Coordinates of C-alpha atoms and ligand atoms in Angstrom, one line a residue:
X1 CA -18.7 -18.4 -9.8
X2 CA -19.7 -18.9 -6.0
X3 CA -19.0 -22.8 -6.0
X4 CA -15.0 -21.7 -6.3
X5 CA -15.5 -19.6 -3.9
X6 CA -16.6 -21.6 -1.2
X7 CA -14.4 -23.8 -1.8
X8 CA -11.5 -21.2 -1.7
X9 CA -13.2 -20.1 1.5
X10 CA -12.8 -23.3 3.3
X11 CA -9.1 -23.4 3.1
X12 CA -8.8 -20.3 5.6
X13 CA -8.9 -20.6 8.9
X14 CA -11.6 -19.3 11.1
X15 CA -10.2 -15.9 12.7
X16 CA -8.4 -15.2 9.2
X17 CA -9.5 -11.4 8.4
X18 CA -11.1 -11.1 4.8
X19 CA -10.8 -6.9 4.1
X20 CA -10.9 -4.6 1.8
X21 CA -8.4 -1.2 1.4
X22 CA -8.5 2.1 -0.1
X23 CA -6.4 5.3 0.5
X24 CA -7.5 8.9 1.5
X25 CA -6.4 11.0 -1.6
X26 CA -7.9 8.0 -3.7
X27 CA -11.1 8.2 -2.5
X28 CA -11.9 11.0 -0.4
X29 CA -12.5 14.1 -3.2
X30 CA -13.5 17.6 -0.9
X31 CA -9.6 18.9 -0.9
X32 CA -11.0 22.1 0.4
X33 CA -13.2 21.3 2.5
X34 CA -13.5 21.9 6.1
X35 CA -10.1 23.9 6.4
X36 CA -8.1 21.0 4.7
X37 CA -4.5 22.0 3.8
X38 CA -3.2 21.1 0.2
X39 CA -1.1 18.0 -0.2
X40 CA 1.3 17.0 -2.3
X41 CA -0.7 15.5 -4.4
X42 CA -2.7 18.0 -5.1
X43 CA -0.1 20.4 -6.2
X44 CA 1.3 17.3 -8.3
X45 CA -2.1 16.5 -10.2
X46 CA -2.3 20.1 -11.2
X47 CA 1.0 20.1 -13.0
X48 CA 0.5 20.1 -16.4
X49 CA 1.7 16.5 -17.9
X50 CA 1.9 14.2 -14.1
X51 CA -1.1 12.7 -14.2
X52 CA -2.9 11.1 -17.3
X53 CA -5.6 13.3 -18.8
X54 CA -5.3 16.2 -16.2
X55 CA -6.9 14.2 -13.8
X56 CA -7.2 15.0 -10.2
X57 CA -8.2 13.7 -6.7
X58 CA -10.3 16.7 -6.0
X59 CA -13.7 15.0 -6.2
X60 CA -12.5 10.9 -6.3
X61 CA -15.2 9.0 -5.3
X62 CA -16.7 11.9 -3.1
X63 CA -16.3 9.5 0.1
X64 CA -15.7 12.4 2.5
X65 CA -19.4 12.7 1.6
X66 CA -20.4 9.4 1.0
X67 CA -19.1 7.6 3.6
X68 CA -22.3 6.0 5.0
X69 CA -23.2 4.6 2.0
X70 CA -19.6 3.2 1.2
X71 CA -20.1 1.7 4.6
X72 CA -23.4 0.3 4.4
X73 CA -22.0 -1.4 0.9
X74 CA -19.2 -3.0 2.6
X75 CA -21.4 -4.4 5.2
X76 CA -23.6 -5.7 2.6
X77 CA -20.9 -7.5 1.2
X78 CA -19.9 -9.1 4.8
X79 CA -16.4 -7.4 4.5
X80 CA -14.7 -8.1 8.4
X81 CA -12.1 -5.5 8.1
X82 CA -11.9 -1.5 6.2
X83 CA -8.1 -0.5 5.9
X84 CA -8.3 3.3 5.1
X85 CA -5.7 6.1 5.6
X86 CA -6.1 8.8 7.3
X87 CA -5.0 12.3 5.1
X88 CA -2.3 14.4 7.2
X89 CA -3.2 17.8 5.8
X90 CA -7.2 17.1 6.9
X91 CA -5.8 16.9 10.7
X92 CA -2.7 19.3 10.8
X93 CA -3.3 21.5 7.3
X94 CA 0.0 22.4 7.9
X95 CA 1.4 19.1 8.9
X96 CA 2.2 20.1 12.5
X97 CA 0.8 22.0 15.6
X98 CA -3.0 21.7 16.4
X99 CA -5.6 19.8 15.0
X100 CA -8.5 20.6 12.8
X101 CA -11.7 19.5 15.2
X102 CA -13.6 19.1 11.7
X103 CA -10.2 16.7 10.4
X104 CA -10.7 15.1 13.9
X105 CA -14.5 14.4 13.3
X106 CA -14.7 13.1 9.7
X107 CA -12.2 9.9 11.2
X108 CA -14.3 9.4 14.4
X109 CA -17.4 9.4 13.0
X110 CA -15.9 7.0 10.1
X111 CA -14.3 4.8 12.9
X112 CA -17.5 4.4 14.8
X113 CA -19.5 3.9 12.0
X114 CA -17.4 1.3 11.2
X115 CA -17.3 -0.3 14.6
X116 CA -21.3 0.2 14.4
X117 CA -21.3 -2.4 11.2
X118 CA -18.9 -4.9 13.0
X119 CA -16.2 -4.1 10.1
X120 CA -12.8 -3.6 12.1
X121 CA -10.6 -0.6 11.0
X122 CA -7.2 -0.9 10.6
X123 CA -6.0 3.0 9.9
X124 CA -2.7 3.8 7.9
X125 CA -1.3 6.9 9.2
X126 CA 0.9 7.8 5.6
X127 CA -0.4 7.0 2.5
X128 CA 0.9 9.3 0.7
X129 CA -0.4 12.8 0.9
X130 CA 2.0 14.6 2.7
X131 CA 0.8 18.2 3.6
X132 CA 2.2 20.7 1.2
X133 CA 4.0 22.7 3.4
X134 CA 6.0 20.4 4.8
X135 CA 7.0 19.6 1.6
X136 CA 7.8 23.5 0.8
X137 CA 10.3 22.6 4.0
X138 CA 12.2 19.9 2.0
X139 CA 9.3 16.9 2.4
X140 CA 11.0 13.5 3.2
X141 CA 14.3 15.2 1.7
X142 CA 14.3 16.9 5.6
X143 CA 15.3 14.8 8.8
X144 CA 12.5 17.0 10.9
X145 CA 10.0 15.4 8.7
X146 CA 10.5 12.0 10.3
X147 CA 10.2 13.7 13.7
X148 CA 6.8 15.9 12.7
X149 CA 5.2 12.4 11.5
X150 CA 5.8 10.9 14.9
X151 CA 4.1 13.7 16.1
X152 CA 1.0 13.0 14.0
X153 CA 1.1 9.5 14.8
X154 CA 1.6 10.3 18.7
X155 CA -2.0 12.9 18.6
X156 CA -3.8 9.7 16.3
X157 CA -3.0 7.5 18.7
X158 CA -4.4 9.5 21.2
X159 CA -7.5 10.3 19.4
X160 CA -8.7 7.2 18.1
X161 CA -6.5 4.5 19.4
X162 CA -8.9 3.6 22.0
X163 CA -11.4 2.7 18.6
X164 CA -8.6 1.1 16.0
X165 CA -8.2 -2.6 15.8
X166 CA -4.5 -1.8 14.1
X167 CA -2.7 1.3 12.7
X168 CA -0.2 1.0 9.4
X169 CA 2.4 3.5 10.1
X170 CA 3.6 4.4 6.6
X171 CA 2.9 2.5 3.2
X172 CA 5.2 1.6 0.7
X173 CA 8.4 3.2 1.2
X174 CA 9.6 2.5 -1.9
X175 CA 6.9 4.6 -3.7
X176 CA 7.2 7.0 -1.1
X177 CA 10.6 7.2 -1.8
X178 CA 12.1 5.8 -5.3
X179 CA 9.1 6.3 -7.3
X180 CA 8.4 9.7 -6.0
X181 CA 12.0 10.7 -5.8
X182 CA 14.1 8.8 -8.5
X183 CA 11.6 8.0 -10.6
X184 CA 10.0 11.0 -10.7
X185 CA 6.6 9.3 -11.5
X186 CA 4.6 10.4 -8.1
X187 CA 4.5 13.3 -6.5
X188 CA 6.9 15.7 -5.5
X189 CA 8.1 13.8 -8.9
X190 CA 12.1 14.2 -8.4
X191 CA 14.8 12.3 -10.3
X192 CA 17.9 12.6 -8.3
X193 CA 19.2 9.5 -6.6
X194 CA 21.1 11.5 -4.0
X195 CA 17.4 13.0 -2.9
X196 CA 16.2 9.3 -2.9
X197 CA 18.5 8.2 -0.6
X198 CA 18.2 10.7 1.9
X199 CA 14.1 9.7 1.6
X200 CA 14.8 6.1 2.4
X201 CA 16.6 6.8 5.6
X202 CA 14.2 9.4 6.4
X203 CA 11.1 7.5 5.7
X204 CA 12.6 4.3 7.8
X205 CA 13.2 6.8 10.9
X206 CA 9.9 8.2 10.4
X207 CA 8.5 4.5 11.1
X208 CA 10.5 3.7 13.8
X209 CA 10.1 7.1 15.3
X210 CA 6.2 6.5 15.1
X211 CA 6.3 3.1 16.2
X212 CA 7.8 4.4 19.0
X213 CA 5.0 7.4 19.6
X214 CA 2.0 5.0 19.1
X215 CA 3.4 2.4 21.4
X216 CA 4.1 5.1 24.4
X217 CA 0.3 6.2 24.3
X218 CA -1.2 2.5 23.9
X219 CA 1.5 -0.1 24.3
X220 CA -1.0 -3.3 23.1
X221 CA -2.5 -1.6 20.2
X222 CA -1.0 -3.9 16.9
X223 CA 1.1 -1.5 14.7
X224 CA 3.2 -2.5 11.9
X225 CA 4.7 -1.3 8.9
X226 CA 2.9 -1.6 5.3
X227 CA 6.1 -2.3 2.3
X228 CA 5.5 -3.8 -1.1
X229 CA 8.3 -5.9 -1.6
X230 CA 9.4 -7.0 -4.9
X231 CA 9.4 -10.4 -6.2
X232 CA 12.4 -10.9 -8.1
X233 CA 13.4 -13.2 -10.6
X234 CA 16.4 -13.1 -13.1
X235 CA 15.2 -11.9 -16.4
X236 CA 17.2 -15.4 -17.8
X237 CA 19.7 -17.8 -17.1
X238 CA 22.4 -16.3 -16.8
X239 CA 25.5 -15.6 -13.9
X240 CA 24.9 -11.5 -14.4
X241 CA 21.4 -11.9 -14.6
X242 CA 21.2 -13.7 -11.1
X243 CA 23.6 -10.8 -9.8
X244 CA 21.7 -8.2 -11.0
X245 CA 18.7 -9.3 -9.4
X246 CA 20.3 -10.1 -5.7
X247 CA 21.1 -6.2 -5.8
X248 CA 18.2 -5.5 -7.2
X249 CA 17.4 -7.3 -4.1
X250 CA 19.0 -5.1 -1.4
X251 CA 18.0 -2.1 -3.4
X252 CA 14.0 -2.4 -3.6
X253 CA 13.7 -4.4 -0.4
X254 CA 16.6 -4.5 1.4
X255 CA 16.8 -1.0 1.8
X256 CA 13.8 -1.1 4.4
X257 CA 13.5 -4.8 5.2
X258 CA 17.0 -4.3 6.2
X259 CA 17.1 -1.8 8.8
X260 CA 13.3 -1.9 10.1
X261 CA 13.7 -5.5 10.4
X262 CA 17.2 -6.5 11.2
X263 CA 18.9 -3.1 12.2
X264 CA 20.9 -2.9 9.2
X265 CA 21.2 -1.8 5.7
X266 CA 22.4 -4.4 3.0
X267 CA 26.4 -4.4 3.1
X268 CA 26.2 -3.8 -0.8
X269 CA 24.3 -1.4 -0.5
X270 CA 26.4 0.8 2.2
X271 CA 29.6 0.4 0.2
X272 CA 27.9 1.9 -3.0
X273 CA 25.2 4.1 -1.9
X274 CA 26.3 5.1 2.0
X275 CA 28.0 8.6 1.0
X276 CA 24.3 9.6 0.1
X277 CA 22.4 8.6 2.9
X278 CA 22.3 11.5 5.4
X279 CA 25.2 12.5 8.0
X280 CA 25.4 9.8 11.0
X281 CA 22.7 7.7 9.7
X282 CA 24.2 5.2 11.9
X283 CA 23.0 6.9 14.9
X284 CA 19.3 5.8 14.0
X285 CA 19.5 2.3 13.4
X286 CA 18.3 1.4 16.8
X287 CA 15.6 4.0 16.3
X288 CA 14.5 2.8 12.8
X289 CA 14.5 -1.3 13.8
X290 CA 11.2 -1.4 15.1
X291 CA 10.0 -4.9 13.4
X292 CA 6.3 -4.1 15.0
X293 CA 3.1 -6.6 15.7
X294 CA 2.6 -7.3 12.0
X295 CA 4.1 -6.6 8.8
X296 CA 1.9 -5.8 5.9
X297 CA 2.5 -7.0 2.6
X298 CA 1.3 -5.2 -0.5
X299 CA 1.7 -7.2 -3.6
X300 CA 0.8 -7.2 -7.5
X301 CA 3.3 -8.3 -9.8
X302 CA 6.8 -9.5 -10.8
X303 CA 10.0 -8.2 -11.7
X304 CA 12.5 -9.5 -14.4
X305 CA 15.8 -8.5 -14.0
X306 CA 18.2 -8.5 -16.2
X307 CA 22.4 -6.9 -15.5
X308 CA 22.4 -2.7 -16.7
X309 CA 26.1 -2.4 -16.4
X310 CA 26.0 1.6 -17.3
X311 CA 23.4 2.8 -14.7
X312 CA 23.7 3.4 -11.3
X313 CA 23.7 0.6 -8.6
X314 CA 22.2 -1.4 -8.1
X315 CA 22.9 -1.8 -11.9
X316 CA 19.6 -3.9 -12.8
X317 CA 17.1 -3.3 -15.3
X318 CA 13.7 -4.8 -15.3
X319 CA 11.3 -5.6 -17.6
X320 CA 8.0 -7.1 -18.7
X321 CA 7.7 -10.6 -19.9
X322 CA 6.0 -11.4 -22.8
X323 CA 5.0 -14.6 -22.4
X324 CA 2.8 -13.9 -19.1
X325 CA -1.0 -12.7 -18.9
X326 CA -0.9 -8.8 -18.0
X327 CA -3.9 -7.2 -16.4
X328 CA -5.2 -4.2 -18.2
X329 CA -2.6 -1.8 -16.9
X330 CA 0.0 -4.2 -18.5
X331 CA 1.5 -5.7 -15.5
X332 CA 2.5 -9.2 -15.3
X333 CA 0.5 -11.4 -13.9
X334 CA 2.0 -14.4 -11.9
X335 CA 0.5 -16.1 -9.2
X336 CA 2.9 -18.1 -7.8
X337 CA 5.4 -14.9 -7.7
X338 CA 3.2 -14.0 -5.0
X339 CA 4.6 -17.0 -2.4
X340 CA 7.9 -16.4 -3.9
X341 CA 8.2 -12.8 -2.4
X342 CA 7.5 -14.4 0.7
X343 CA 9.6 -17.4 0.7
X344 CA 12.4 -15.1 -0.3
X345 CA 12.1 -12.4 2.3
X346 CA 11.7 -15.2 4.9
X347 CA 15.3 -16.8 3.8
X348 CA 16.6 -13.2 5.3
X349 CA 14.2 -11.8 7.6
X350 CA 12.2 -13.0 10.9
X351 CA 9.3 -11.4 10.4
X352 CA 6.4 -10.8 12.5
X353 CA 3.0 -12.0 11.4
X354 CA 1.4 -11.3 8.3
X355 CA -1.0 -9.2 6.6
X356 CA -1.5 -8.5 3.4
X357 CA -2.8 -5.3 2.9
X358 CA -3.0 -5.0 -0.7
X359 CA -3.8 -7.6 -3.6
X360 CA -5.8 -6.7 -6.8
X361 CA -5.8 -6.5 -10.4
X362 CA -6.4 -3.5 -12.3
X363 CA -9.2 -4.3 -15.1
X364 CA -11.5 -1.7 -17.0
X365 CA -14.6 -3.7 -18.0
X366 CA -17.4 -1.6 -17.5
X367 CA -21.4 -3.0 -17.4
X368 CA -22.0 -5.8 -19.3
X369 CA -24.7 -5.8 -22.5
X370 CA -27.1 -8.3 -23.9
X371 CA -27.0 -11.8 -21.2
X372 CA -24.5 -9.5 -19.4
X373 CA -26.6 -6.1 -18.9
X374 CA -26.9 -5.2 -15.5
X375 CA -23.9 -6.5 -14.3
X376 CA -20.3 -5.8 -14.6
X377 CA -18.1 -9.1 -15.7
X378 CA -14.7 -8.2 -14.6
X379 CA -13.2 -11.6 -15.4
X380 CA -9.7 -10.8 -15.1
X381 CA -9.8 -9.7 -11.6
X382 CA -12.0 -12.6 -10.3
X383 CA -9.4 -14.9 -11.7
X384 CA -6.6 -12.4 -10.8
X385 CA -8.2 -13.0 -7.1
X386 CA -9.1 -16.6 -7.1
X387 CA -5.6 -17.7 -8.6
X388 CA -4.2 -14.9 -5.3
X389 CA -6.0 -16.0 -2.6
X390 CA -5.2 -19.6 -3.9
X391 CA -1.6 -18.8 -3.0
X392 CA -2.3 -17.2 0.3
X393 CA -4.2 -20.3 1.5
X394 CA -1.4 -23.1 0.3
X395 CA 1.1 -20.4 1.9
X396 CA -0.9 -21.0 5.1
X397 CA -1.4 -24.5 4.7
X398 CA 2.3 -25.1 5.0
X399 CA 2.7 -23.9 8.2
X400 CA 5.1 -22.1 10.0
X401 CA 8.4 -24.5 8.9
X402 CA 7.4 -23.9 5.1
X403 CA 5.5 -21.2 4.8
X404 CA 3.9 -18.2 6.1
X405 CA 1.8 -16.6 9.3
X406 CA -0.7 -15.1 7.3
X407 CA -4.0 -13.3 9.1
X408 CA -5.8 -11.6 7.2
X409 CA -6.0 -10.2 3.3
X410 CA -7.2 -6.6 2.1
X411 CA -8.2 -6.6 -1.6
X412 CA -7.5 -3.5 -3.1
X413 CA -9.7 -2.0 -4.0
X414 CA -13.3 -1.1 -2.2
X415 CA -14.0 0.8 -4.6
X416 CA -12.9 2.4 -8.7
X417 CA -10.8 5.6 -7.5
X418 CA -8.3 7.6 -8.9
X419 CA -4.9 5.5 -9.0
X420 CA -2.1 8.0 -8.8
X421 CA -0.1 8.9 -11.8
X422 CA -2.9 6.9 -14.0
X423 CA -5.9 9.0 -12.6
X424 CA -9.2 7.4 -13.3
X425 CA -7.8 5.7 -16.4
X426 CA -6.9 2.2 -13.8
X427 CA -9.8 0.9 -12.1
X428 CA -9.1 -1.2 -9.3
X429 CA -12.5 -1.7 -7.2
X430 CA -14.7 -4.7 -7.2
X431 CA -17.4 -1.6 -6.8
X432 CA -17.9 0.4 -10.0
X433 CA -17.6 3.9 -9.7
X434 CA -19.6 5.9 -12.4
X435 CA -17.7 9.2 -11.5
X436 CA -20.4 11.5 -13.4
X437 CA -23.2 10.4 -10.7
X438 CA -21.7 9.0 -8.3
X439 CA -23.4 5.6 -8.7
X440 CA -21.9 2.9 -7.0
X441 CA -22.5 -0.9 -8.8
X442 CA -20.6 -4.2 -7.1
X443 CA -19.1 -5.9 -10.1
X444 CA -19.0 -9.7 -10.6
X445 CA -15.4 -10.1 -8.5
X446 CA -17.5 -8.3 -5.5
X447 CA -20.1 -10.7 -5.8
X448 CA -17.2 -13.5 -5.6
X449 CA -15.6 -12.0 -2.6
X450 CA -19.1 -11.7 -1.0
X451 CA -19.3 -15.0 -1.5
X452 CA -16.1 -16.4 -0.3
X453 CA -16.9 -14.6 3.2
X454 CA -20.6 -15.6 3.3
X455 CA -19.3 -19.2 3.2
X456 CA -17.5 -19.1 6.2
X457 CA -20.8 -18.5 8.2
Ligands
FCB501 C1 -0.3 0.4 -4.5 C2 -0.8 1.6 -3.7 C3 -2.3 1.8 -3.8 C4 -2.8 1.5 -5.2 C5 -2.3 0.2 -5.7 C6 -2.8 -0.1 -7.1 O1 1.1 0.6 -4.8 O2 -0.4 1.5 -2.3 O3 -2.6 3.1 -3.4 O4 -2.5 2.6 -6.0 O5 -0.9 0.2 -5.7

């Protein structure tokens, strides 16, 4: 197990940031405490049928409490960097005017005790629990939303900027947007593309509006924008398959890559979709193309496309294959998709450097018994990992011509916590989470990754 490791670990070079991620509403639990306003999320978990088995973030892995300890264990494991998010409605309950000091507190002491372990904190500002009551105001539907993050960004910046080694503005747009707005599938769980659209622009001005704030308080901090791209293949050979998957294209990435990091929307895209992005959209594009210090990359899996002539553009429909591995929430699993997503938004972006913020593999085994007992042998996400990272380091190897500027790579997750619309049914960590005690166990792929950054000395 550790021999792969070290060799793996080898192939990186020396300043190259091994982390790990998780996000507020995930992990935190304590929704009521300390004056906390609700969030979106919670209003979503508690409607009957949006999250599987009724499940809720209200207690998650209790981290809001636990935080020393979740500290301590990432220490243990020699993890360099913690990306975390910071909740909205734990600062500004009601997502704008003055701070909460006890909202203010729980981040500085978490930041320091961070800084105390030698693990460097890279905060995301958005990760998806926006405060309730702005969403009773028309959420990322509403321009003034865009404007009231900056806001929140500008007072974060000002708070613990001095402390932050880099701050994620938003993450994901596209879940932030389609998934929570066409899809339906997280929270405020709308289905109306003419919504969606209004989101994307709104959720792009809302990064480039922050960028803005963060950079007028500390002008060197490193801030960047957090996207999982798609990586997308036709679903076969075919002249309409290859179509569908270049719109597919401009819909799932180009729609932010686009303007954040070129100042423009895809041309497709405008001539289908433009009447339902909001009134004078135009007027931001300066606003919104803030490429940043860094770009973070989450990725997971592929996407098939194949031509859906009778749905809306971009007229694509994607599916799973059956002749690839899944992990045990069924998605595909293909390594080398994972340089491909690069490569491809390289061909039409320049990009700033690299991270990648999220990688991981969702797999359920829980402790071992018989030769096993006492450990937890999650084999499909140390291979999930392994065959990852083995990407990540050829991507380097081939320098700038060929490949990529990669610095650093946040496995998601820390910890087992509650995964959105899935709930505690998707465990993610490569730390066990027994959710009845509390009891934290570091499971085989944990030992692995402990391994792979022990070996670099
Ligand atoms: C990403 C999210 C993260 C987690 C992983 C599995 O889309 O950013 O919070 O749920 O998927």
């Amino acid at each position: 197990m550790s021999s792969s490791a070290e060799h793996l670990s080898k192939r990186f070079p020396k300043s190259f940031l091994f982390g790990t991620a998780t996000a507020s509403y995930q992990v935190e639990g304590a929704v009521h405490a300390d004056g906390r306003g609700a969030s979106i999320w919670d209003v979503f978990s508690a409607t009957p049928g949006k999250v599987k088995g009724g499940d809720t973030g209200e207690t998650a892995c209790d981290h809001y409490r636990l935080w020393e300890k979740d500290l301590d264990l990432m220490a243990g494991l020699g993890i360099q960097a913690y990306r975390f998010s910071i909740a909205w409605p734990r600062i500004l309950p009601s997502g704008m005017g003055r701070p909460l000091a006890e909202g203010l507190t729980f981040y500085d002491r978490l930041i320091d005790g961070l800084l105390a372990r030698g693990i460097q904190p890279f905060a995301t500002f958005y990760h998806w629990d926006l405060p309730q009551a702005l969403e009773d105001k028309g959420g990322w539907r509403n321009r003034d939303t865009a404007k009231a993050f900056a806001d929140y960004a500008e007072l974060l910046t000002l708070k613990f900027g001095d402390r932050l080694a880099a701050i994620c503005t938003l993450n994901e747009p596209w879940c932030v947007t389609y998934l929570s707005h066409l899809h339906g599938i997280h929270a405020p769980g709308l289905t109306d593309l003419g919504a969606a659209m209004r989101t994307v622009h709104h959720v792009n001005l809302a990064h480039g509006l922050a960028m803005q704030a963060i950079k007028s308080v500390k002008a060197d901090i490193p801030a960047g924008l957090v996207l999982n791209p798609q990586s997308i293949y036709p679903g076969e050979a075919s002249e309409r398959a290859e179509k569908a998957a270049l719109r597919a294209f401009d819909f799932n990435n180009g729609a932010f890559y686009g303007p954040v990091y070129s100042g423009a929307y895809p041309e497709e895209l405008v001539a289908e979709l433009g009447p339902l992005l909001p009134e004078a959209w135009q007027e931001d594009m300066a606003d919104i193309h803030q490429p940043g210090d860094f770009t973070g990359v989450n990725y997971y899996t592929p996407e098939h496309v194949f031509d859906a002539p009778d749905s809306h553009w971009p007229r694509a429909r994607a599916i799973r294959r059956n002749d690839l591995p899944k992990t045990d929430l069924g998605w595909d699993i293909m390594p080398d998709a994972f340089t491909h997503c690069l490569d491809e938004l390289k061909k039409r972006y320049a990009l700033p450097p690299i991270y990648i913020t999220e990688n991981g593999a969702c797999d359920n085994t829980e402790a071992g018994r018989g030769s096993n007992s006492g450990r937890i042998p999650d084999n499909l996400r140390l291979s999930y990992l392994e065959s990852h990272l083995d990407q990540v380091a050829s991507m380097i190897a081939d320098g700038q011509e060929k490949g990529h500027d990669i610095r650093g790579y946040f496995l998601w997750s820390l910890l087992d916590n509650f995964e959105w619309a899935e709930g505690y049914s998707a465990r993610f960590g490569i730390v066990h989470v027994d959710y009845a005690t509390q009891e934290r166990t570091v499971k085989d792929s944990g030992r692995w990754y402990e391994a792979l950054i022990k070996a670099r000395g």
